[in-house]
mmCIF file of C-alpha atoms and ligand atoms in Angstrom:
data_model
loop_
_atom_site.group_PDB
_atom_site.id
_atom_site.type_symbol
_atom_site.label_atom_id
_atom_site.label_comp_id
_atom_site.label_asym_id
_atom_site.label_seq_id
_atom_site.Cartn_x
_atom_site.Cartn_y
_atom_site.Cartn_z
ATOM 1 C CA MET A 1 -35.553 46.365 129.204
ATOM 2 C CA LYS A 2 -35.693 42.652 128.301
ATOM 3 C CA LEU A 3 -32.098 42.071 127.299
ATOM 4 C CA ASN A 4 -31.632 38.764 125.508
ATOM 5 C CA GLU A 5 -27.997 38.009 126.243
ATOM 6 C CA LYS A 6 -27.857 35.142 123.797
ATOM 7 C CA ARG A 7 -27.949 37.180 120.572
ATOM 8 C CA VAL A 8 -26.264 40.549 120.187
ATOM 9 C CA ALA A 9 -26.541 42.729 117.090
ATOM 10 C CA ILE A 10 -24.849 45.978 116.066
ATOM 11 C CA VAL A 11 -26.265 48.172 113.313
ATOM 12 C CA THR A 12 -24.288 51.123 111.937
ATOM 13 C CA GLY A 13 -26.054 54.267 110.727
ATOM 14 C CA SER A 14 -29.189 53.690 112.823
ATOM 15 C CA SER A 15 -30.224 57.335 112.946
ATOM 16 C CA SER A 16 -32.437 56.978 109.880
ATOM 17 C CA GLY A 17 -33.752 54.858 107.017
ATOM 18 C CA ILE A 18 -32.658 51.253 106.641
ATOM 19 C CA GLY A 19 -30.406 51.288 109.726
ATOM 20 C CA PHE A 20 -33.157 52.710 111.928
ATOM 21 C CA GLN A 21 -35.699 50.082 110.830
ATOM 22 C CA THR A 22 -33.182 47.250 111.008
ATOM 23 C CA ALA A 23 -32.186 48.099 114.575
ATOM 24 C CA ILE A 24 -35.855 48.231 115.649
ATOM 25 C CA THR A 25 -36.704 45.004 113.803
ATOM 26 C CA LEU A 26 -33.785 43.070 115.292
ATOM 27 C CA ALA A 27 -34.646 44.337 118.781
ATOM 28 C CA ARG A 28 -38.329 43.422 118.293
ATOM 29 C CA ASN A 29 -37.171 39.938 117.441
ATOM 30 C CA GLY A 30 -35.154 39.430 120.591
ATOM 31 C CA TYR A 31 -31.688 40.623 119.599
ATOM 32 C CA SER A 32 -29.898 42.758 122.158
ATOM 33 C CA THR A 33 -29.360 45.521 119.659
ATOM 34 C CA TYR A 34 -26.795 48.286 119.642
ATOM 35 C CA ALA A 35 -28.274 50.958 117.401
ATOM 36 C CA SER A 36 -25.120 52.852 116.540
ATOM 37 C CA MET A 37 -25.045 56.314 115.022
ATOM 38 C CA ARG A 38 -22.457 59.039 114.602
ATOM 39 C CA ASN A 39 -24.705 61.763 115.984
ATOM 40 C CA ILE A 40 -26.350 60.733 119.247
ATOM 41 C CA GLU A 41 -28.608 63.796 119.076
ATOM 42 C CA LYS A 42 -30.561 61.898 116.407
ATOM 43 C CA SER A 43 -31.419 59.077 118.834
ATOM 44 C CA LYS A 44 -34.593 60.561 120.340
ATOM 45 C CA ILE A 45 -37.180 58.677 118.252
ATOM 46 C CA ILE A 46 -35.480 55.273 118.348
ATOM 47 C CA THR A 47 -34.976 55.611 122.105
ATOM 48 C CA GLU A 48 -38.640 56.511 122.595
ATOM 49 C CA ILE A 49 -39.801 53.513 120.556
ATOM 50 C CA ALA A 50 -37.461 51.202 122.471
ATOM 51 C CA LYS A 51 -38.694 52.543 125.780
ATOM 52 C CA LYS A 52 -42.366 52.339 124.822
ATOM 53 C CA GLU A 53 -42.053 48.745 123.602
ATOM 54 C CA SER A 54 -39.489 47.681 126.254
ATOM 55 C CA LEU A 55 -37.110 46.630 123.496
ATOM 56 C CA PRO A 56 -33.589 45.371 124.210
ATOM 57 C CA LEU A 57 -32.067 48.293 122.306
ATOM 58 C CA GLN A 58 -29.300 50.668 123.285
ATOM 59 C CA VAL A 59 -27.905 53.586 121.357
ATOM 60 C CA ILE A 60 -24.139 53.846 121.014
ATOM 61 C CA MET A 61 -22.042 56.405 119.191
ATOM 62 C CA ILE A 62 -20.105 55.063 116.199
ATOM 63 C CA ASP A 63 -18.681 57.151 113.391
ATOM 64 C CA VAL A 64 -17.502 54.490 110.947
ATOM 65 C CA ASN A 65 -14.804 56.876 109.677
ATOM 66 C CA ASP A 66 -13.107 57.056 113.069
ATOM 67 C CA ASP A 67 -10.584 54.295 113.960
ATOM 68 C CA VAL A 68 -10.396 55.079 117.668
ATOM 69 C CA ASN A 69 -14.142 55.541 118.120
ATOM 70 C CA VAL A 70 -14.907 52.232 116.356
ATOM 71 C CA LYS A 71 -12.389 50.316 118.474
ATOM 72 C CA ASN A 72 -13.579 51.862 121.745
ATOM 73 C CA ALA A 73 -17.246 51.259 120.931
ATOM 74 C CA ILE A 74 -16.711 47.599 120.045
ATOM 75 C CA ASP A 75 -14.539 47.115 123.174
ATOM 76 C CA LYS A 76 -17.342 48.606 125.276
ATOM 77 C CA ILE A 77 -19.967 46.311 123.758
ATOM 78 C CA VAL A 78 -17.794 43.251 124.325
ATOM 79 C CA LYS A 79 -17.100 44.326 127.899
ATOM 80 C CA ASP A 80 -20.852 44.721 128.497
ATOM 81 C CA VAL A 81 -22.315 41.680 126.747
ATOM 82 C CA LYS A 82 -19.303 39.477 125.928
ATOM 83 C CA ARG A 83 -20.349 38.596 122.382
ATOM 84 C CA ILE A 84 -21.454 39.951 118.989
ATOM 85 C CA ASP A 85 -23.627 37.733 116.809
ATOM 86 C CA VAL A 86 -24.690 40.064 114.027
ATOM 87 C CA LEU A 87 -23.041 43.122 112.519
ATOM 88 C CA VAL A 88 -25.074 45.109 110.003
ATOM 89 C CA ASN A 89 -22.760 47.441 108.063
ATOM 90 C CA ASN A 90 -25.329 49.946 106.879
ATOM 91 C CA ALA A 91 -23.835 53.452 107.280
ATOM 92 C CA GLY A 92 -23.340 55.169 103.953
ATOM 93 C CA TYR A 93 -24.219 58.097 101.731
ATOM 94 C CA GLY A 94 -24.607 58.895 98.049
ATOM 95 C CA GLN A 95 -22.306 61.003 95.881
ATOM 96 C CA PHE A 96 -23.494 62.522 92.613
ATOM 97 C CA GLY A 97 -21.100 63.914 90.015
ATOM 98 C CA ALA A 98 -19.421 62.927 86.767
ATOM 99 C CA LEU A 99 -15.959 61.452 87.267
ATOM 100 C CA GLU A 100 -14.262 64.402 85.557
ATOM 101 C CA GLU A 101 -15.794 66.752 88.115
ATOM 102 C CA LEU A 102 -15.157 64.698 91.232
ATOM 103 C CA SER A 103 -12.034 65.591 93.168
ATOM 104 C CA ILE A 104 -9.847 62.782 94.452
ATOM 105 C CA GLU A 105 -10.724 64.021 97.971
ATOM 106 C CA GLU A 106 -14.448 63.664 97.262
ATOM 107 C CA ILE A 107 -13.978 60.140 95.939
ATOM 108 C CA LYS A 108 -11.763 59.212 98.897
ATOM 109 C CA ALA A 109 -14.377 60.558 101.314
ATOM 110 C CA GLN A 110 -17.018 58.393 99.634
ATOM 111 C CA PHE A 111 -14.792 55.321 99.991
ATOM 112 C CA GLU A 112 -13.870 56.270 103.563
ATOM 113 C CA THR A 113 -17.468 55.808 104.700
ATOM 114 C CA ASN A 114 -19.058 53.355 102.281
ATOM 115 C CA PHE A 115 -16.094 50.981 101.951
ATOM 116 C CA PHE A 116 -13.424 51.597 104.605
ATOM 117 C CA GLY A 117 -16.153 52.179 107.198
ATOM 118 C CA VAL A 118 -17.293 48.606 106.591
ATOM 119 C CA VAL A 119 -13.700 47.337 106.708
ATOM 120 C CA ARG A 120 -13.028 49.211 109.965
ATOM 121 C CA VAL A 121 -16.056 47.950 111.888
ATOM 122 C CA THR A 122 -15.778 44.427 110.474
ATOM 123 C CA GLN A 123 -12.091 44.172 111.446
ATOM 124 C CA ALA A 124 -12.958 45.252 114.978
ATOM 125 C CA VAL A 125 -15.727 42.654 115.272
ATOM 126 C CA LEU A 126 -14.088 39.653 113.582
ATOM 127 C CA PRO A 127 -11.796 38.562 116.439
ATOM 128 C CA ILE A 128 -14.826 38.412 118.736
ATOM 129 C CA MET A 129 -16.950 36.405 116.289
ATOM 130 C CA ARG A 130 -14.030 34.088 115.474
ATOM 131 C CA ASN A 131 -13.319 33.311 119.118
ATOM 132 C CA GLN A 132 -16.885 32.849 120.330
ATOM 133 C CA LYS A 133 -19.022 29.725 120.209
ATOM 134 C CA GLY A 134 -21.498 29.939 117.316
ATOM 135 C CA GLY A 135 -19.525 32.282 115.051
ATOM 136 C CA GLY A 136 -21.507 35.218 113.727
ATOM 137 C CA THR A 137 -23.059 36.960 110.750
ATOM 138 C CA ILE A 138 -21.812 40.028 108.895
ATOM 139 C CA VAL A 139 -24.483 41.788 106.819
ATOM 140 C CA ASN A 140 -23.212 44.323 104.299
ATOM 141 C CA ILE A 141 -25.674 46.770 102.788
ATOM 142 C CA SER A 142 -24.634 47.059 99.178
ATOM 143 C CA SER A 143 -27.044 48.156 96.448
ATOM 144 C CA VAL A 144 -28.233 47.254 92.986
ATOM 145 C CA GLY A 145 -25.539 49.837 92.266
ATOM 146 C CA GLY A 146 -23.029 47.229 93.471
ATOM 147 C CA GLN A 147 -23.875 45.123 90.406
ATOM 148 C CA VAL A 148 -24.877 47.717 87.829
ATOM 149 C CA GLY A 149 -22.985 50.857 86.785
ATOM 150 C CA ALA A 150 -24.831 54.173 86.519
ATOM 151 C CA PRO A 151 -23.828 57.543 85.043
ATOM 152 C CA ILE A 152 -23.091 60.414 87.461
ATOM 153 C CA LEU A 153 -22.866 57.856 90.266
ATOM 154 C CA SER A 154 -19.478 56.332 89.485
ATOM 155 C CA ALA A 155 -17.992 57.092 92.909
ATOM 156 C CA TYR A 156 -20.971 55.697 94.839
ATOM 157 C CA ASN A 157 -21.327 52.644 92.618
ATOM 158 C CA SER A 158 -17.577 51.985 92.811
ATOM 159 C CA THR A 159 -17.816 51.821 96.604
ATOM 160 C CA LYS A 160 -20.632 49.300 96.295
ATOM 161 C CA PHE A 161 -18.848 47.227 93.621
ATOM 162 C CA ALA A 162 -15.828 47.164 95.958
ATOM 163 C CA LEU A 163 -18.068 46.124 98.847
ATOM 164 C CA GLU A 164 -19.455 43.254 96.760
ATOM 165 C CA GLY A 165 -15.934 42.013 95.990
ATOM 166 C CA LEU A 166 -14.874 42.330 99.604
ATOM 167 C CA SER A 167 -17.986 40.563 100.875
ATOM 168 C CA GLU A 168 -17.839 37.673 98.426
ATOM 169 C CA SER A 169 -14.112 37.164 99.103
ATOM 170 C CA ILE A 170 -14.366 37.200 102.886
ATOM 171 C CA SER A 171 -17.404 34.926 102.761
ATOM 172 C CA HIS A 172 -14.955 32.197 101.696
ATOM 173 C CA GLU A 173 -12.193 32.975 104.207
ATOM 174 C CA LEU A 174 -14.574 33.327 107.170
ATOM 175 C CA ARG A 175 -16.596 30.190 106.501
ATOM 176 C CA PRO A 176 -14.109 27.865 108.291
ATOM 177 C CA PHE A 177 -14.643 29.997 111.409
ATOM 178 C CA GLY A 178 -18.437 29.788 111.289
ATOM 179 C CA ILE A 179 -18.807 33.421 110.258
ATOM 180 C CA ARG A 180 -21.389 34.008 107.549
ATOM 181 C CA VAL A 181 -21.416 36.972 105.181
ATOM 182 C CA ILE A 182 -24.604 38.307 103.618
ATOM 183 C CA ILE A 183 -24.892 40.998 100.950
ATOM 184 C CA ILE A 184 -28.115 43.006 100.785
ATOM 185 C CA GLU A 185 -28.845 44.719 97.470
ATOM 186 C CA PRO A 186 -31.726 47.173 97.820
ATOM 187 C CA GLY A 187 -33.275 48.938 94.853
ATOM 188 C CA PHE A 188 -34.948 52.304 95.440
ATOM 189 C CA ILE A 189 -35.871 52.521 99.121
ATOM 190 C CA LYS A 190 -37.724 55.504 100.545
ATOM 191 C CA THR A 191 -35.238 56.925 103.046
ATOM 192 C CA ASN A 192 -33.347 60.131 103.650
ATOM 193 C CA ILE A 193 -30.639 59.107 101.176
ATOM 194 C CA MET A 194 -31.363 61.796 98.569
ATOM 195 C CA ASN A 195 -31.157 64.513 101.236
ATOM 196 C CA SER A 196 -27.984 63.075 102.731
ATOM 197 C CA SER A 197 -26.339 62.602 99.322
ATOM 198 C CA VAL A 198 -23.697 65.076 98.240
ATOM 199 C CA LEU A 199 -23.056 66.668 94.880
ATOM 200 C CA ALA A 200 -19.502 67.102 93.602
ATOM 201 C CA LYS A 201 -18.461 70.740 94.107
ATOM 202 C CA LYS A 202 -17.635 71.232 90.432
ATOM 203 C CA ALA A 203 -20.915 69.681 89.296
ATOM 204 C CA SER A 204 -23.286 72.241 90.748
ATOM 205 C CA GLY A 205 -23.097 75.085 88.215
ATOM 206 C CA HIS A 206 -24.762 75.485 84.820
ATOM 207 C CA LYS A 207 -21.279 75.755 83.314
ATOM 208 C CA SER A 208 -20.659 72.059 83.894
ATOM 209 C CA PRO A 209 -20.777 70.121 80.602
ATOM 210 C CA TYR A 210 -22.462 67.328 82.525
ATOM 211 C CA TYR A 211 -25.070 69.638 84.088
ATOM 212 C CA PRO A 212 -28.118 68.330 82.156
ATOM 213 C CA TYR A 213 -27.161 64.712 82.877
ATOM 214 C CA THR A 214 -26.518 65.383 86.559
ATOM 215 C CA GLN A 215 -29.894 67.129 86.828
ATOM 216 C CA SER A 216 -31.612 64.334 84.977
ATOM 217 C CA ILE A 217 -30.098 61.568 87.132
ATOM 218 C CA GLN A 218 -30.845 63.383 90.380
ATOM 219 C CA GLY A 219 -34.384 64.033 89.153
ATOM 220 C CA TYR A 220 -34.835 60.366 88.225
ATOM 221 C CA PHE A 221 -33.599 59.196 91.647
ATOM 222 C CA ARG A 222 -35.852 61.720 93.430
ATOM 223 C CA SER A 223 -38.861 60.592 91.430
ATOM 224 C CA MET A 224 -38.132 56.948 92.251
ATOM 225 C CA MET A 225 -37.961 57.841 95.958
ATOM 226 C CA ASP A 226 -41.423 59.418 95.641
ATOM 227 C CA ASN A 227 -42.815 56.546 93.586
ATOM 228 C CA PRO A 228 -45.493 54.792 95.681
ATOM 229 C CA GLU A 229 -44.249 51.465 94.285
ATOM 230 C CA SER A 230 -40.745 51.925 95.686
ATOM 231 C CA SER A 231 -40.017 49.912 98.806
ATOM 232 C CA ASN A 232 -39.886 51.055 102.421
ATOM 233 C CA PRO A 233 -36.964 50.501 104.770
ATOM 234 C CA GLU A 234 -39.205 48.072 106.710
ATOM 235 C CA GLU A 235 -38.996 45.687 103.730
ATOM 236 C CA VAL A 236 -35.198 45.788 103.826
ATOM 237 C CA ALA A 237 -35.226 45.177 107.576
ATOM 238 C CA LYS A 238 -37.496 42.150 107.101
ATOM 239 C CA VAL A 239 -35.150 40.663 104.523
ATOM 240 C CA ILE A 240 -32.178 41.252 106.846
ATOM 241 C CA LEU A 241 -34.026 39.536 109.708
ATOM 242 C CA HIS A 242 -34.911 36.615 107.436
ATOM 243 C CA ALA A 243 -31.296 36.352 106.236
ATOM 244 C CA VAL A 244 -29.688 36.419 109.687
ATOM 245 C CA THR A 245 -32.159 33.920 111.144
ATOM 246 C CA SER A 246 -31.858 31.475 108.193
ATOM 247 C CA GLU A 247 -29.827 28.388 108.936
ATOM 248 C CA ASN A 248 -28.098 28.410 105.571
ATOM 249 C CA PRO A 249 -28.593 31.800 103.912
ATOM 250 C CA GLN A 250 -27.589 32.568 100.361
ATOM 251 C CA LEU A 251 -24.856 35.176 99.840
ATOM 252 C CA ARG A 252 -26.972 37.851 98.112
ATOM 253 C CA PHE A 253 -30.476 39.145 98.761
ATOM 254 C CA THR A 254 -32.095 41.787 96.576
ATOM 255 C CA VAL A 255 -34.869 43.928 98.052
ATOM 256 C CA GLY A 256 -37.656 45.540 96.057
ATOM 257 C CA ASN A 257 -39.311 44.668 92.757
ATOM 258 C CA ASP A 258 -37.123 47.081 90.818
ATOM 259 C CA ALA A 259 -33.978 45.488 92.264
ATOM 260 C CA SER A 260 -34.916 41.919 91.312
ATOM 261 C CA ALA A 261 -35.987 42.996 87.818
ATOM 262 C CA ILE A 262 -32.678 44.779 87.118
ATOM 263 C CA ILE A 263 -30.513 41.983 88.502
ATOM 264 C CA GLN A 264 -32.501 39.348 86.574
ATOM 265 C CA ALA A 265 -32.210 41.416 83.389
ATOM 266 C CA LYS A 266 -28.440 41.667 83.836
ATOM 267 C CA ARG A 267 -28.205 37.900 84.210
ATOM 268 C CA LYS A 268 -30.432 37.098 81.244
ATOM 269 C CA MET A 269 -29.660 39.762 78.631
ATOM 270 C CA SER A 270 -26.568 40.135 76.478
ATOM 271 C CA GLU A 271 -24.143 42.697 77.915
ATOM 272 C CA LEU A 272 -24.746 45.089 75.021
ATOM 273 C CA ASP A 273 -28.546 44.887 75.322
ATOM 274 C CA PHE A 274 -28.326 45.397 79.064
ATOM 275 C CA ILE A 275 -26.028 48.426 78.770
ATOM 276 C CA ASN A 276 -28.409 49.954 76.198
ATOM 277 C CA LEU A 277 -31.359 49.315 78.496
ATOM 278 C CA ILE A 278 -29.631 51.127 81.370
ATOM 279 C CA ARG A 279 -28.744 54.090 79.117
ATOM 280 C CA GLN A 280 -32.290 54.278 77.799
ATOM 281 C CA GLN A 281 -33.650 54.215 81.327
ATOM 282 C CA LEU A 282 -31.222 56.615 82.990
ATOM 283 C CA LEU A 283 -30.138 59.033 80.257
ATOM 284 C CA PRO A 284 -32.695 58.797 77.409
ATOM 285 C CA GLU A 285 -31.784 62.291 76.171
ATOM 286 C CA SER A 286 -28.188 61.190 75.500
ATOM 287 C CA GLN A 287 -29.307 58.446 73.080
HETATM 288 N N1 NAP B 301 -32.268 54.236 100.033
HETATM 289 C C1 NAP B 301 -31.903 53.539 98.975
HETATM 290 O O1 NAP B 301 -32.564 53.602 97.913
HETATM 291 C C2 NAP B 301 -30.701 52.636 99.033
HETATM 292 C C3 NAP B 301 -30.529 51.730 97.976
HETATM 293 C C4 NAP B 301 -29.432 50.894 97.998
HETATM 294 C C5 NAP B 301 -28.538 50.930 99.047
HETATM 295 N N2 NAP B 301 -28.720 51.818 100.066
HETATM 296 C C6 NAP B 301 -27.735 51.825 101.151
HETATM 297 O O2 NAP B 301 -28.401 51.690 102.377
HETATM 298 C C7 NAP B 301 -27.592 52.245 103.421
HETATM 299 C C8 NAP B 301 -28.451 53.130 104.313
HETATM 300 O O3 NAP B 301 -28.923 54.225 103.569
HETATM 301 P P1 NAP B 301 -30.393 54.835 103.731
HETATM 302 O O4 NAP B 301 -31.049 54.712 102.425
HETATM 303 O O5 NAP B 301 -31.051 54.303 104.921
HETATM 304 O O6 NAP B 301 -30.014 56.392 103.872
HETATM 305 P P2 NAP B 301 -30.126 57.418 105.088
HETATM 306 O O7 NAP B 301 -31.524 57.472 105.563
HETATM 307 O O8 NAP B 301 -29.486 58.655 104.593
HETATM 308 O O9 NAP B 301 -29.239 56.748 106.233
HETATM 309 C C9 NAP B 301 -27.840 56.701 106.149
HETATM 310 C C10 NAP B 301 -27.276 56.439 107.514
HETATM 311 O O10 NAP B 301 -25.846 56.335 107.428
HETATM 312 C C11 NAP B 301 -25.305 57.185 108.436
HETATM 313 N N3 NAP B 301 -23.932 57.583 108.186
HETATM 314 C C12 NAP B 301 -23.401 58.268 107.149
HETATM 315 N N4 NAP B 301 -22.086 58.441 107.330
HETATM 316 C C13 NAP B 301 -21.770 57.866 108.518
HETATM 317 C C14 NAP B 301 -20.577 57.706 109.272
HETATM 318 N N5 NAP B 301 -19.397 58.207 108.859
HETATM 319 N N6 NAP B 301 -20.631 56.998 110.429
HETATM 320 C C15 NAP B 301 -21.794 56.508 110.874
HETATM 321 N N7 NAP B 301 -22.956 56.648 110.237
HETATM 322 C C16 NAP B 301 -22.942 57.316 109.068
HETATM 323 C C17 NAP B 301 -26.263 58.355 108.502
HETATM 324 O O11 NAP B 301 -26.035 59.112 109.680
HETATM 325 P P3 NAP B 301 -26.465 60.663 109.792
HETATM 326 O O12 NAP B 301 -27.938 60.677 110.087
HETATM 327 O O13 NAP B 301 -25.644 61.177 110.928
HETATM 328 O O14 NAP B 301 -26.142 61.309 108.477
HETATM 329 C C18 NAP B 301 -27.572 57.578 108.491
HETATM 330 O O15 NAP B 301 -27.825 57.018 109.752
HETATM 331 C C19 NAP B 301 -26.442 52.977 102.727
HETATM 332 O O16 NAP B 301 -25.275 52.185 102.776
HETATM 333 C C20 NAP B 301 -26.934 53.106 101.291
HETATM 334 O O17 NAP B 301 -25.868 53.173 100.372
HETATM 335 C C21 NAP B 301 -29.791 52.671 100.090
#
């Protein structure tokens, strides 16, 4: 294993999708990479690739929901390699369901991983980045859904809107310490996310008044995942690599043609026109 002790990266949620590709890409580009995942049994493929290519990649168990586990894992990394240059907060999942049908527990669980998971790992890493020469870079995987609301996805999109606010705010307070914050906003990326997404318990039956809309939104998201024009996680990983190796990166990076088009439209159109466009696109039958 060719461990490059100069640059150390941690990626959360590396068992699949964007996290998997980002961990491999960072390791291929010389970062001593900790590919963290909550279920180590899912590490077989990444470990095989790392072994085959002699990559500086190690798997470590991190469940971003678990205070003690996060602290112990970061302590172990610091004990081993003394520094952390890049943290990619990627772990997350989707939650479908109209607000009326989501329990408070379901919404809290969504925030626990997608928002507080980021807070937890970032808080554990910040003292190390702040006290080391060269600072560090925090990369938060948001979404186009962190800028644009969508029906039946209010819990998920709220976590991403919150993540955007957190990231932009801390980008200011961490700058004096040489710590950079980058927000990645992917559009539709072909990963396992539709399979790992959960549906609100009350939303699953035909009796739900929102049933046709929930079906329609899930169907739309599934079709976008299967669309040959949707991006691959490799594209996201490339953008992350570009962002972390840039001397002076911008705060936000969108990934995928769909993502740039939506964000540009939001900037350029009137709010009313934009809201109508989103409704037309996502719930045409409700118009
Ligand atoms: N795919 C898209 O279209 C898209 C678009 C915009 C943003 N994103 C964001 O990109 C990120 C990665 O998603 P993906 O598309 O790559 O989906 P994915 O293939 O389902 O990967 C999600 C990863 O997060 C992990 N994870 C979930 N809860 C966790 C926890 N408590 N602790 C540690 N790891 C946990 C999963 O682990 P397990 O394997 O153990 O479940 C998995 O490794 C997410 O934050 C998602 O919101 C995705």
